[in-house]
Short mmCIF file of C-alpha atoms in Angstrom, two decimals:
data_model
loop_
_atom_site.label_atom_id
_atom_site.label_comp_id
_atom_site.label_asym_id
_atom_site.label_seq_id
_atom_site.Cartn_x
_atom_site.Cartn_y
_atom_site.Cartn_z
CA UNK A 10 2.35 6.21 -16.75
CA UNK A 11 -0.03 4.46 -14.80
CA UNK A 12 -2.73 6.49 -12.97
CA UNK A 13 -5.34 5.44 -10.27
CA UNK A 14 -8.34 7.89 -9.31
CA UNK A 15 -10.66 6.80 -6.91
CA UNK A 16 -14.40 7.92 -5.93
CA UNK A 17 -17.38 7.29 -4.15
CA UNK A 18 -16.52 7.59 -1.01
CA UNK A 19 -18.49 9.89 1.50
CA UNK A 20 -20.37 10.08 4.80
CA UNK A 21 -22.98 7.16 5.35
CA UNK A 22 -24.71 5.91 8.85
CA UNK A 23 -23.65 2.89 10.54
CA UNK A 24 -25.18 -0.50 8.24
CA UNK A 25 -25.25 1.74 5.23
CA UNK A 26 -23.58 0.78 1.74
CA UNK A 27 -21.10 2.62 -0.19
CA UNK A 28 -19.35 1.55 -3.70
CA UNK A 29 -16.24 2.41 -4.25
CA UNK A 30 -14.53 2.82 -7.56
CA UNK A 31 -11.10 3.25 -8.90
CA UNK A 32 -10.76 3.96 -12.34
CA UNK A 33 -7.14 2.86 -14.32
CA UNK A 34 -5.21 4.40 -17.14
CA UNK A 35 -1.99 3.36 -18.59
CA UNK A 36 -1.98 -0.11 -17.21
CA UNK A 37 -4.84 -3.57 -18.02
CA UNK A 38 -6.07 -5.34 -15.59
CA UNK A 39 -5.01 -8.72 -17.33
CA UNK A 40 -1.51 -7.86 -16.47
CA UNK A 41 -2.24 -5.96 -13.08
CA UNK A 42 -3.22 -6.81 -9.63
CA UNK A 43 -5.41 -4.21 -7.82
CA UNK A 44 -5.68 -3.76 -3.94
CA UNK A 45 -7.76 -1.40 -2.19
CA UNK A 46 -6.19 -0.20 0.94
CA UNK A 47 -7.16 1.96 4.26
CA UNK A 48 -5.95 4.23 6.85
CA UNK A 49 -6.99 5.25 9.79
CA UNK A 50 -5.84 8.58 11.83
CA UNK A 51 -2.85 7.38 13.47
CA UNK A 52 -3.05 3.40 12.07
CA UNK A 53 -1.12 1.41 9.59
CA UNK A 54 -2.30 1.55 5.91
CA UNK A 55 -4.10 -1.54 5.97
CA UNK A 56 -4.49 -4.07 2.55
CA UNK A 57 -8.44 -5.46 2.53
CA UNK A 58 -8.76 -6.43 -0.65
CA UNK A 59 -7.03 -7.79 -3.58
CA UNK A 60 -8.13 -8.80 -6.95
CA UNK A 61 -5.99 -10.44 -10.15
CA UNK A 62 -7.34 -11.63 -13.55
CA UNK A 63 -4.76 -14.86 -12.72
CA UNK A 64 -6.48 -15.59 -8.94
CA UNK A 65 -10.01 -16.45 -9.41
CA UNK A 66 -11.25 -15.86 -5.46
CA UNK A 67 -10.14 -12.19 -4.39
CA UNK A 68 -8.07 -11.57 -1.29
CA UNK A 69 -9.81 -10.28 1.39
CA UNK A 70 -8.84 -8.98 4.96
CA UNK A 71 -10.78 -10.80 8.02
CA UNK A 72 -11.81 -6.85 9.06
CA UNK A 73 -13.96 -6.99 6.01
CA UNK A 74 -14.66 -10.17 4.86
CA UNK A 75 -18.34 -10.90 4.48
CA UNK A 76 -18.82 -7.67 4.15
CA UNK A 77 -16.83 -6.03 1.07
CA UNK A 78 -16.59 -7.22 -2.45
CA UNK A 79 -14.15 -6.47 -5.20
CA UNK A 80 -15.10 -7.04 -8.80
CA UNK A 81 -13.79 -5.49 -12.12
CA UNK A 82 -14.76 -4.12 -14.95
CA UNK A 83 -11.98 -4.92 -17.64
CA UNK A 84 -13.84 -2.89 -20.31
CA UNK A 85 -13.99 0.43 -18.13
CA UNK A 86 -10.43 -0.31 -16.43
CA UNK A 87 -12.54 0.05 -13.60
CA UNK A 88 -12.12 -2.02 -10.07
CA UNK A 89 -14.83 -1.48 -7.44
CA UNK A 90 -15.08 -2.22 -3.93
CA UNK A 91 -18.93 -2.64 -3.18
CA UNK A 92 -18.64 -1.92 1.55
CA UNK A 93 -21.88 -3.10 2.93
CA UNK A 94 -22.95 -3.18 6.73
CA UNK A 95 -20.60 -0.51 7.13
CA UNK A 96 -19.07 0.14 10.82
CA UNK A 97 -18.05 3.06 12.54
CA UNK A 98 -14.34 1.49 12.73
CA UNK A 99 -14.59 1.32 8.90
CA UNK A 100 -13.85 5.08 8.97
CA UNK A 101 -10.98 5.87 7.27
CA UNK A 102 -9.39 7.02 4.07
CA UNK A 103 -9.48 4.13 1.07
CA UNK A 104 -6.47 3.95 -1.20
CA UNK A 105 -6.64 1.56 -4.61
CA UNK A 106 -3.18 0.70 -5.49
CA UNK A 107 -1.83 -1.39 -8.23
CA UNK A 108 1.03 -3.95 -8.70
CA UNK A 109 2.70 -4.50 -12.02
CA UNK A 110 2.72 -8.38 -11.38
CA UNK A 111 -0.44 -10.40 -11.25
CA UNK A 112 -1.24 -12.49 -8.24
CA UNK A 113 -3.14 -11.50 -4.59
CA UNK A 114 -0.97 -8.80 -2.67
CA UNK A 115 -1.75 -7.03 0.71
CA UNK A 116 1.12 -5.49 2.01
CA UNK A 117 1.65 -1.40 0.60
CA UNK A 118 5.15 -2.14 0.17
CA UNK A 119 4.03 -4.61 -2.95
CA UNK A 120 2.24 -1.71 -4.61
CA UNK A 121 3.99 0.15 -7.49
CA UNK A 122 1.23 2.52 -8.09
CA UNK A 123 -1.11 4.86 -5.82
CA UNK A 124 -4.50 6.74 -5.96
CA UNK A 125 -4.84 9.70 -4.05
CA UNK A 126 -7.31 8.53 -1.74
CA UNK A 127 -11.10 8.97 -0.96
CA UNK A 128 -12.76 9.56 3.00
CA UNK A 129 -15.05 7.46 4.15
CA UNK A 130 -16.80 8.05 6.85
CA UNK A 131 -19.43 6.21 9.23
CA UNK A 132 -21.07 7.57 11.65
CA UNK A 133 -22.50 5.99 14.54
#
């Protein structure tokens, strides 16, 4: 059974950092794509990022790109999502999901597998 946990999140000040990490069991990430996700009190769960051993530039949504970065860590099982010049509207609660298929995937619907979440929140 696959498992995602996620941690790191927190409360940080407007153009602060904060890593995110979501650690894996029962799945590899050669065979897995992992997306981190967000939502917002009364939003859409929103895909930002995306990464795949069989993609070699990660997906990222125009809300965060230039900002976030996803890498992996195949020996942990590990993916991280390193949030720099973080914004109030970045406030929200961050989901890593995985799909069973490799490739770049942003919609939650194309997720087989969810953590159970970690806040994040920026204050102004």
């Amino acid at each position: 059974e696959v498992q995602l946990v996620e941690s790191g999140g927190g409360l940080v000040q407007a153009g602060g950092s904060l890593r995110l990490s979501c650690a894996a069991s029962g799945c590899t990430f050669d065979d897995y794509a992992i997306g981190w996700f967000r939502q917002a009190p009364g939003k859409e769960r929103e895909g930002i990022s995306c990464i795949s051993s069989s993609d070699g530039s990660p997906y990222y949504a125009d809300s965060v790109k230039g900002r976030f970065s996803i890498s992996s860590d195949n020996a942990k099982n590990t993916v991280y999502l390193q949030m720099n010049s973080l914004k109030p509207e970045d406030t929200a609660v961050y989901y890593c999901a995985a799909n069973r298929h490799s490739g770049l995937f942003y919609k939650p619907y194309q997720f087989d597998y969810w953590g159970q979440g970690t806040q994040v929140t920026v204050s102004s």
